[in-house]
Structure formats: structure tokens, C-alpha cells
Coordinates of C-alpha atoms and ligand atoms in Angstrom, one line a residue:
X1006 CA 25.4 17.7 -39.6
X1007 CA 24.4 17.3 -36.0
X1008 CA 26.9 16.6 -33.1
X1009 CA 27.4 13.2 -31.9
X1010 CA 24.9 12.3 -29.1
X1011 CA 27.0 11.4 -26.1
X1012 CA 25.7 9.5 -22.8
X1013 CA 27.3 12.4 -20.9
X1014 CA 25.0 14.9 -22.3
X1015 CA 22.1 12.6 -21.9
X1016 CA 23.0 12.1 -18.1
X1017 CA 23.7 15.9 -17.6
X1018 CA 20.3 16.6 -19.1
X1019 CA 18.3 13.9 -17.0
X1020 CA 20.3 15.1 -13.8
X1021 CA 18.0 18.2 -14.0
X1022 CA 14.9 16.2 -13.5
X1023 CA 14.2 15.6 -9.6
X1024 CA 12.4 12.9 -7.8
X1025 CA 9.8 14.9 -5.6
X1026 CA 9.5 12.5 -2.8
X1027 CA 13.5 11.8 -2.6
X1028 CA 14.6 15.1 -3.3
X1029 CA 17.4 14.3 -5.4
X1030 CA 17.6 14.0 -9.4
X1031 CA 17.3 10.7 -11.5
X1032 CA 20.9 10.2 -12.1
X1033 CA 22.1 10.9 -8.5
X1034 CA 19.4 8.4 -7.6
X1035 CA 20.8 5.7 -10.0
X1036 CA 17.2 5.5 -11.6
X1037 CA 18.6 5.6 -15.2
X1038 CA 19.1 2.2 -16.6
X1039 CA 19.9 0.7 -20.1
X1040 CA 20.8 4.0 -21.6
X1041 CA 21.2 3.4 -25.5
X1042 CA 21.8 5.6 -28.3
X1043 CA 21.0 4.7 -31.7
X1044 CA 21.7 7.3 -34.1
X1045 CA 19.4 10.4 -33.4
X1046 CA 17.1 8.0 -31.1
X1047 CA 17.8 7.6 -27.5
X1048 CA 16.2 5.0 -25.1
X1049 CA 16.3 4.4 -21.3
X1050 CA 14.7 2.8 -18.6
X1051 CA 13.8 4.8 -15.3
X1052 CA 13.8 2.4 -12.5
X1053 CA 11.2 3.7 -9.7
X1054 CA 11.3 2.6 -6.0
X1055 CA 7.6 1.6 -6.4
X1056 CA 5.3 0.8 -9.4
X1057 CA 2.7 2.8 -7.6
X1058 CA 4.6 5.8 -7.8
X1059 CA 2.6 9.0 -7.5
X1060 CA 4.9 11.0 -9.9
X1061 CA 5.3 8.1 -12.5
X1062 CA 3.7 10.1 -15.4
X1063 CA 5.4 13.3 -14.4
X1064 CA 8.7 11.9 -14.3
X1065 CA 8.3 10.0 -17.5
X1066 CA 7.4 13.4 -19.5
X1067 CA 10.1 15.5 -17.9
X1068 CA 12.8 13.0 -18.5
X1069 CA 11.7 12.7 -22.1
X1070 CA 11.5 16.5 -22.6
X1071 CA 14.8 16.8 -20.9
X1072 CA 16.4 14.6 -23.4
X1073 CA 14.6 16.0 -26.4
X1074 CA 16.3 19.5 -25.8
X1075 CA 19.7 18.1 -26.6
X1076 CA 21.0 19.0 -30.0
X1077 CA 20.4 16.3 -32.5
X1078 CA 18.1 14.1 -30.6
X1079 CA 14.8 13.2 -32.7
X1080 CA 13.3 10.6 -30.5
X1081 CA 12.9 9.5 -27.0
X1082 CA 12.0 6.1 -25.7
X1083 CA 11.4 5.9 -22.0
X1084 CA 10.6 2.6 -20.4
X1085 CA 8.9 2.5 -17.1
X1086 CA 10.3 0.0 -14.4
X1087 CA 10.6 -0.4 -10.6
X1088 CA 12.6 -2.1 -7.8
X1089 CA 10.7 -1.8 -4.7
X1090 CA 13.4 -1.3 -1.9
X1091 CA 13.4 -4.0 1.1
X1092 CA 12.8 -2.0 4.3
X1093 CA 15.8 -3.7 5.9
X1094 CA 13.8 -5.2 9.1
X1095 CA 15.0 -8.9 9.7
X1096 CA 12.0 -11.3 8.7
X1097 CA 13.5 -14.6 10.3
X1098 CA 10.2 -16.3 11.0
X1099 CA 8.9 -15.7 7.5
X1100 CA 11.0 -17.4 5.3
X1101 CA 9.9 -15.7 2.2
X1102 CA 11.5 -12.4 1.1
X1103 CA 8.6 -10.0 2.1
X1104 CA 10.3 -6.5 1.2
X1105 CA 7.7 -4.4 3.0
X1106 CA 4.7 -4.9 5.6
X1107 CA 1.9 -2.7 6.0
X1108 CA -0.8 -3.0 8.8
X1109 CA -4.1 -1.2 8.8
X1110 CA -5.5 -0.7 11.9
X1111 CA -8.0 1.3 14.1
X1112 CA -9.0 1.5 17.4
X1113 CA -12.6 1.2 16.4
X1114 CA -14.8 -1.5 14.4
X1115 CA -16.7 -1.0 11.3
X1116 CA -14.7 2.2 10.1
X1117 CA -13.5 0.4 6.7
X1118 CA -10.1 -1.2 7.8
X1119 CA -10.9 -4.1 5.5
X1120 CA -12.4 -2.3 2.8
X1121 CA -9.3 -0.1 2.7
X1122 CA -7.0 -3.0 3.1
X1123 CA -8.5 -4.8 0.1
X1124 CA -8.6 -1.8 -2.1
X1125 CA -5.2 -0.8 -1.4
X1126 CA -3.8 -4.3 -2.4
X1127 CA -6.0 -4.3 -5.6
X1128 CA -4.5 -0.9 -6.6
X1129 CA -0.8 -2.0 -5.8
X1130 CA -1.3 -5.0 -7.8
X1131 CA -2.8 -3.2 -10.6
X1132 CA 0.3 -0.9 -10.8
X1133 CA 2.2 -4.0 -11.3
X1134 CA 3.7 -4.6 -7.7
X1135 CA 3.9 -8.0 -5.9
X1136 CA 1.2 -8.2 -3.6
X1137 CA 0.1 -10.3 -0.5
X1138 CA -3.1 -9.6 1.8
X1139 CA -3.3 -11.3 5.2
X1140 CA -6.5 -11.0 6.9
X1141 CA -5.5 -10.9 10.5
X1142 CA -9.1 -10.7 11.6
X1143 CA -8.9 -14.2 13.0
X1144 CA -12.6 -14.1 14.5
X1145 CA -14.4 -12.1 12.0
X1146 CA -12.7 -12.6 8.7
X1147 CA -14.4 -10.4 6.0
X1148 CA -11.4 -10.4 3.3
X1149 CA -12.7 -13.8 1.5
X1150 CA -16.2 -12.0 0.9
X1151 CA -14.6 -8.5 -0.2
X1152 CA -13.0 -10.5 -2.7
X1153 CA -15.4 -13.0 -4.0
X1154 CA -12.9 -16.0 -2.8
X1155 CA -14.3 -19.0 -1.4
X1156 CA -11.6 -21.6 -1.0
X1157 CA -7.8 -22.0 -0.7
X1158 CA -5.8 -23.9 -3.7
X1159 CA -4.7 -27.5 -2.2
X1160 CA -1.5 -27.3 0.0
X1161 CA 1.6 -28.3 -0.9
X1162 CA 2.8 -30.8 1.8
X1163 CA 2.8 -28.9 4.9
X1164 CA 2.6 -25.2 3.2
X1165 CA -0.4 -23.4 2.6
X1166 CA -1.0 -22.0 -1.0
X1167 CA -2.6 -18.6 -0.8
X1168 CA -5.8 -17.8 -2.9
X1169 CA -5.4 -15.7 -5.9
X1170 CA -7.5 -12.5 -6.3
X1171 CA -7.3 -9.4 -8.4
X1172 CA -3.7 -10.0 -9.1
X1173 CA -2.6 -10.6 -5.5
X1174 CA -2.3 -13.2 -3.0
X1175 CA -4.4 -13.5 0.0
X1176 CA -4.7 -15.8 3.0
X1177 CA -7.7 -15.7 5.7
X1178 CA -9.1 -17.8 8.4
X1179 CA -12.5 -17.3 6.6
X1180 CA -10.7 -20.0 4.0
X1181 CA -9.7 -22.6 6.7
X1182 CA -13.0 -22.9 8.6
X1183 CA -16.4 -23.4 7.3
X1184 CA -18.8 -20.4 6.7
X1185 CA -20.6 -19.3 9.7
X1186 CA -18.8 -21.3 12.1
X1187 CA -17.9 -19.4 15.2
X1188 CA -14.3 -19.1 15.9
X1189 CA -14.0 -19.4 19.7
X1190 CA -10.1 -19.2 20.2
X1191 CA -8.2 -18.0 23.0
X1192 CA -5.0 -15.8 23.1
X1193 CA -2.2 -18.2 22.5
X1194 CA -4.2 -19.6 19.6
X1195 CA -4.8 -16.5 17.8
X1196 CA -1.0 -15.8 18.3
X1197 CA -0.1 -19.0 16.5
X1198 CA -2.7 -18.5 13.7
X1199 CA -1.2 -15.4 12.9
X1200 CA 2.3 -16.8 13.0
X1201 CA 1.1 -19.7 10.7
X1202 CA -0.1 -17.2 8.2
X1203 CA 3.5 -16.0 8.0
X1204 CA 5.4 -18.9 8.5
X1205 CA 3.4 -21.6 6.7
X1206 CA 2.0 -19.8 4.0
X1207 CA 3.8 -20.0 0.5
X1208 CA 3.9 -16.3 -0.1
X1209 CA 6.8 -16.3 -2.6
X1210 CA 8.5 -12.9 -3.0
X1211 CA 6.2 -9.9 -2.4
X1212 CA 6.9 -6.2 -2.6
X1213 CA 4.2 -5.5 -0.1
X1214 CA 2.0 -7.6 2.4
X1215 CA -0.9 -5.8 3.5
X1216 CA -2.2 -7.0 6.8
X1217 CA -5.8 -6.3 7.8
X1218 CA -6.2 -6.1 11.5
X1219 CA -9.2 -6.9 13.6
X1220 CA -10.8 -3.9 15.4
X1221 CA -9.5 -2.9 18.9
X1222 CA -6.0 -2.7 20.3
X1223 CA -6.0 -6.2 21.4
X1224 CA -3.8 -9.4 21.0
X1225 CA -3.9 -9.4 17.2
X1226 CA -1.8 -6.3 16.8
X1227 CA 0.5 -7.3 19.3
X1228 CA 1.1 -10.7 18.0
X1229 CA 1.3 -9.4 14.6
X1230 CA 4.0 -6.8 15.5
X1231 CA 5.8 -9.4 17.3
X1232 CA 5.9 -11.9 14.4
X1233 CA 6.4 -9.6 11.7
X1234 CA 8.6 -6.6 11.9
X1235 CA 6.3 -4.0 10.1
X1236 CA 7.3 -1.2 7.8
X1237 CA 4.4 0.8 9.0
X1238 CA 0.9 1.1 10.1
X1239 CA -2.0 3.3 8.7
X1240 CA -5.0 4.1 10.9
X1241 CA -8.2 4.4 9.6
X1242 CA -10.8 6.6 11.1
X1243 CA -14.3 8.3 10.6
X1244 CA -14.5 12.0 10.7
X1245 CA -16.5 12.0 14.1
X1246 CA -15.3 12.6 17.5
X1247 CA -15.9 9.1 19.3
X1248 CA -14.0 7.4 16.4
X1249 CA -11.0 9.9 16.6
X1250 CA -10.7 8.9 20.1
X1251 CA -10.4 5.2 19.2
X1252 CA -8.1 6.2 16.5
X1253 CA -5.6 7.8 18.6
X1254 CA -5.8 4.7 21.0
X1255 CA -4.7 2.8 18.0
X1256 CA -2.2 5.2 16.9
X1257 CA -0.9 5.0 20.4
X1258 CA -0.9 1.4 20.4
X1259 CA 1.3 1.2 17.4
X1260 CA 3.6 3.9 18.7
X1261 CA 4.2 1.6 21.9
X1262 CA 4.9 -1.4 19.7
X1263 CA 7.5 0.8 17.9
X1264 CA 5.7 0.4 14.7
X1265 CA 6.1 3.6 12.4
X1266 CA 2.9 5.4 11.9
X1267 CA 2.6 6.1 7.8
X1268 CA -0.6 8.1 8.5
X1269 CA -4.4 8.4 8.9
X1270 CA -7.0 7.6 6.5
X1271 CA -10.5 9.1 6.9
X1272 CA -12.9 7.0 5.5
X1273 CA -16.8 7.8 4.9
X1274 CA -15.7 11.5 5.1
X1275 CA -18.7 12.6 3.1
X1276 CA -21.7 11.8 0.9
X1277 CA -22.1 13.6 -2.4
X1278 CA -25.7 13.8 -3.4
X1279 CA -27.0 13.7 -7.0
X1280 CA -28.0 17.3 -6.7
X1281 CA -24.4 18.3 -6.5
X1282 CA -24.8 19.0 -2.4
X1283 CA -22.3 17.4 0.0
X1284 CA -23.4 15.8 3.1
X1285 CA -21.2 15.3 6.2
X1286 CA -22.6 12.4 7.7
X1287 CA -20.4 11.6 10.3
X1288 CA -19.0 15.2 10.7
X1289 CA -16.0 16.6 8.9
X1290 CA -12.3 17.4 9.2
X1291 CA -11.8 15.0 12.2
X1292 CA -9.1 12.9 10.4
X1293 CA -7.1 16.0 9.4
X1294 CA -7.4 17.5 12.9
X1295 CA -6.1 14.2 14.6
X1296 CA -3.2 14.1 12.1
X1297 CA -2.3 17.7 13.0
X1298 CA -2.8 17.1 16.7
X1299 CA -0.5 13.8 16.9
X1300 CA 2.2 14.9 14.2
X1301 CA 0.8 12.3 11.9
X1302 CA 0.6 12.4 7.9
X1303 CA -2.9 12.9 6.6
X1304 CA -3.3 10.3 3.8
X1305 CA -6.5 11.4 2.6
X1306 CA -10.4 11.4 2.6
X1307 CA -12.6 8.5 1.1
X1308 CA -16.3 9.5 0.5
X1309 CA -19.2 7.3 1.2
X1310 CA -20.2 5.4 -1.9
X1311 CA -22.7 2.8 -2.0
X1312 CA -20.7 1.0 -4.5
X1313 CA -18.1 0.5 -1.8
X1314 CA -20.4 -1.3 0.1
X1315 CA -22.0 -3.2 -2.7
X1316 CA -18.8 -4.4 -3.9
X1317 CA -17.6 -5.3 -0.5
X1318 CA -20.6 -7.6 0.0
X1319 CA -20.3 -9.1 -3.7
X1320 CA -16.5 -9.6 -4.1
X1321 CA -15.8 -6.6 -6.3
X1322 CA -13.7 -4.1 -4.9
X1323 CA -14.3 -0.5 -6.0
X1324 CA -11.1 0.1 -7.1
X1325 CA -11.5 -2.5 -9.9
X1326 CA -15.2 -2.3 -10.3
X1327 CA -15.6 1.4 -10.4
X1328 CA -12.2 2.7 -11.0
X1329 CA -13.2 6.1 -12.0
X1330 CA -15.5 6.9 -9.1
X1331 CA -14.3 9.5 -6.4
X1332 CA -13.9 6.7 -4.0
X1333 CA -11.6 4.5 -6.2
X1334 CA -9.7 7.6 -7.1
X1335 CA -9.2 8.8 -3.6
X1336 CA -8.1 5.0 -2.6
X1337 CA -5.6 4.9 -5.5
X1338 CA -4.0 8.4 -4.4
X1339 CA -3.9 7.2 -0.8
X1340 CA -2.2 3.9 -1.9
X1341 CA 0.4 5.9 -4.1
X1342 CA 1.3 8.3 -1.3
X1343 CA 1.5 5.0 1.3
X1344 CA 4.0 3.5 -1.3
X1345 CA 6.1 6.5 -1.7
X1346 CA 6.2 6.8 1.9
X1347 CA 7.4 3.3 2.2
X1348 CA 10.1 3.6 -0.3
X1349 CA 11.4 6.9 1.0
X1350 CA 11.8 5.3 4.6
X1351 CA 13.4 2.3 3.1
X1352 CA 16.0 4.0 1.3
X1353 CA 16.8 6.7 3.8
X1354 CA 16.6 4.9 7.2
X1355 CA 17.6 1.3 6.4
X1356 CA 17.8 -1.1 9.8
X1357 CA 16.7 2.0 12.0
X1358 CA 13.9 1.2 14.3
X1359 CA 12.0 3.0 14.8
X1360 CA 11.8 5.1 11.7
X1361 CA 10.3 8.4 11.8
X1362 CA 8.5 8.8 8.8
X1363 CA 6.8 11.9 9.4
X1364 CA 8.2 15.0 7.5
Ligands
ATP812 N1 -16.5 4.4 2.0 C1 -17.4 3.8 2.2 N2 -18.7 4.0 1.4 C2 -19.5 3.1 1.7 N3 -19.7 1.9 2.7 C3 -18.5 1.7 2.9 C4 -17.4 2.7 3.0 N4 -16.2 2.0 3.5 C5 -16.7 1.0 4.4 N5 -17.9 0.8 4.0 C6 -18.9 -0.5 4.3 O1 -18.9 -0.5 5.8 C7 -18.8 -1.9 6.2 C8 -17.7 -1.9 7.3 O2 -16.6 -1.6 6.5 P1 -15.2 -2.7 6.8 O3 -15.9 -4.3 6.9 O4 -14.2 -2.5 5.8 O5 -14.6 -2.1 8.4 P2 -13.8 -2.7 9.3 O6 -13.3 -1.6 9.9 O7 -13.1 -3.5 8.6 O8 -14.7 -3.6 10.3 P3 -14.7 -4.7 11.4 O9 -13.6 -3.8 12.7 O10 -15.6 -5.4 11.5 O11 -13.4 -5.6 11.0 C9 -18.9 -2.6 4.9 O12 -20.0 -3.1 4.8 C10 -18.1 -1.7 4.1 O13 -18.5 -2.1 2.8
MG813 MG1 -12.3 -5.9 9.0

């Protein structure tokens, strides 16, 4: 007859499984929940700090293997769940509980900020997170087209109800004015539009609010950073030199605003041709160089893919429409890296501004 299986033995086995980002084991991190033993069957839940955890499958497998080595254990059932930590920043203006807010910016136009924002939101929502996307490009809103959304649900009293697409909530000036109508606004109006998008929209509880910024280092970023304490910002650049110069301006702007930089994404990095050759249309390696030169994380490269553009024009983000493409895979990996970094920062440096997330 086998020994009685004890909780101590199971926790001891699980304390040998490390979370690679947080550099501690699952037991120390309090990630093991609902531990139950029924005869020779053991079940428990691993509570991750983000559903988009890059080590989800690895942790599940290692935890299972660790418990299987215990004498007498015949079956292990691992449930994966998550509880995204709040970054600890006060969001008084926003009456809704938004746990983390991530801005996507660049110094330059047309580098793929909106594309990246939309696909990060899709990837986070697909992982099971509660996600909102705010299109802060008040003058040139592109997010509605990229998601195929044409209108908002009717408001409830004075509160705007965000649109729903691909499992997340979205608000954009493009849904509040007639298509094609020019938006000629002045600074203070822009400021109040951004504040309204935060304060007057019924976001509900969100794990992540993604903010798609307009090009440049102008008023919108300033208004945003003042209205909404940001967990961090990601900078999108092309590999070429002129784009990098603009990207470093964007980087410096966030530094001035005391917004932590989560990292740099290089978009349109290369084009893979059907004959197997690779073309560096906009140069190569610039994003990594900029990251190195500025002591910033490099989050990854996204190749040129015509389905990114087609999907953007037709409301079908590549992560949803071509999930196995290299571009979608890269966007998912970038999303997981960002989610992990945000969780690590939230857990390790609560209430400390600015946070230095660079490892
Ligand atoms: N990796 C890619 N492969 C192919 N096309 C892409 C890629 N990334 C972006 N695009 C296309 O490039 C165009 C510009 O992208 P996007 O609108 O996302 O840039 P942006 O930085 O938000 O621009 P703006 O500064 O005007 O807001 C879009 O048509 C988009 O579909
Ligand atoms: Mg844009």
C-alpha cells in the first residue's frame, strides 16, 4: 500500500518549480490555489499574474511533472487561472478599476502604432484578459476601421458605452463623428476629449487598457500622461535611421513625462519572399541598436505581411485572421512579453514612480 499523500509533500514538490520572470518558486509566490487530494488524485490551480503568461504551458507541465514524482500519485489535474496585479497607481479621474494602462507611441507617423495596439488588444483578449482599447488619435482615428466597428452602442444616461470587438472594449473619436468629417480641434479640446474617454466611458473592470497614441510627441501624449497614470509605454519604430531618430524622440518624451518605457518594437522589419529569400526593405537591426543605445528592452520584430495591411483595412486584425502567420506569432510573443513585464513591475515596485522596468 502506498503512503498517504500529504499537502506538505505536494507543496514541497511544487516549491522546486520556478516562475522564470519573477525568479521565485510557485509556492513562495502564492500561486498554488485550491489544492485537493482525493485518493491517488491531486488537483490544484496555478494562479498566474497574467493570462498572457509566456511560460503558461511550461509551468503547467513542470508543476504536473513535479507532483507526479511523489510516491503514490497517479493523476495530477492542473487548472490555469490568473489574477492580474494592479500597478498601484491612483486613477482618481477614472472611476473604473483599470489595473494597468499601456500606451503605444512613436515619434513618427505610419510606423504601425495602431496596428500594434489593435493586435496586442486582440492577443490579450484571446488569452482571457479583460481588455480595453482607447484610440487617442483624436484627429485621425483608425482603430474603428481596423476592427470593423462602425458605431457605439447607445449611451446609458451620460455615460458612453464602449464598442465590443474581438472580445474587448473600444472607444474612438471615429465613432463619435461622421466618417470623413474633418476634426479641427484645438489643444484644450483634445485634452478634454481624452479625459472624457477615460472619465465618461463605462469601461468596467479592466486588466489592461491599451492606448493607441497619435504620431509625434505632442499634446495627446501629454494629456494622456497627466490624465491617466500609465503602467508604461511601448515605442514602435521601423528599422531605418530616420525612424529611429523619431523613436528616440518619443522615448525621451515618455522619460520626461516619467512614464516607464516597457520596450521598443521594430515593425516592418523584413519581408520574406515566396522563394525563401528575405528582404530588408527598411534596413535592418535598427530597433535593437536603439534599444541597446538607450538601455531599453527590445520587445521583438514584426515582419512585413500584406495580410497585416489587408486586415487593417477590412477590420480583421492579423492575430485573429491569420493566427499562424509569422507576423501574428511575433505580435503574440511581444504581447506576452509586455504582459509579463507589466506584472513583474506591478508586483515588485508598487506605488513607486517612476518604475525602472529595465532589467
Ligand atoms: N507589419 C506590417 N506589414 C504590412 N503592413 C503593415 C505592417 N504594419 C503596419 N502596416 C500597415 O501600414 C499602415 C500604417 O500602419 P498604422 O496605421 O498602424 O500606423 P500608425 O503608426 O498608427 O500611423 P499613424 O501615425 O498615422 O497613426 C497601415 O496600412 C497598416 O496596415
Ligand atoms: Mg495610428
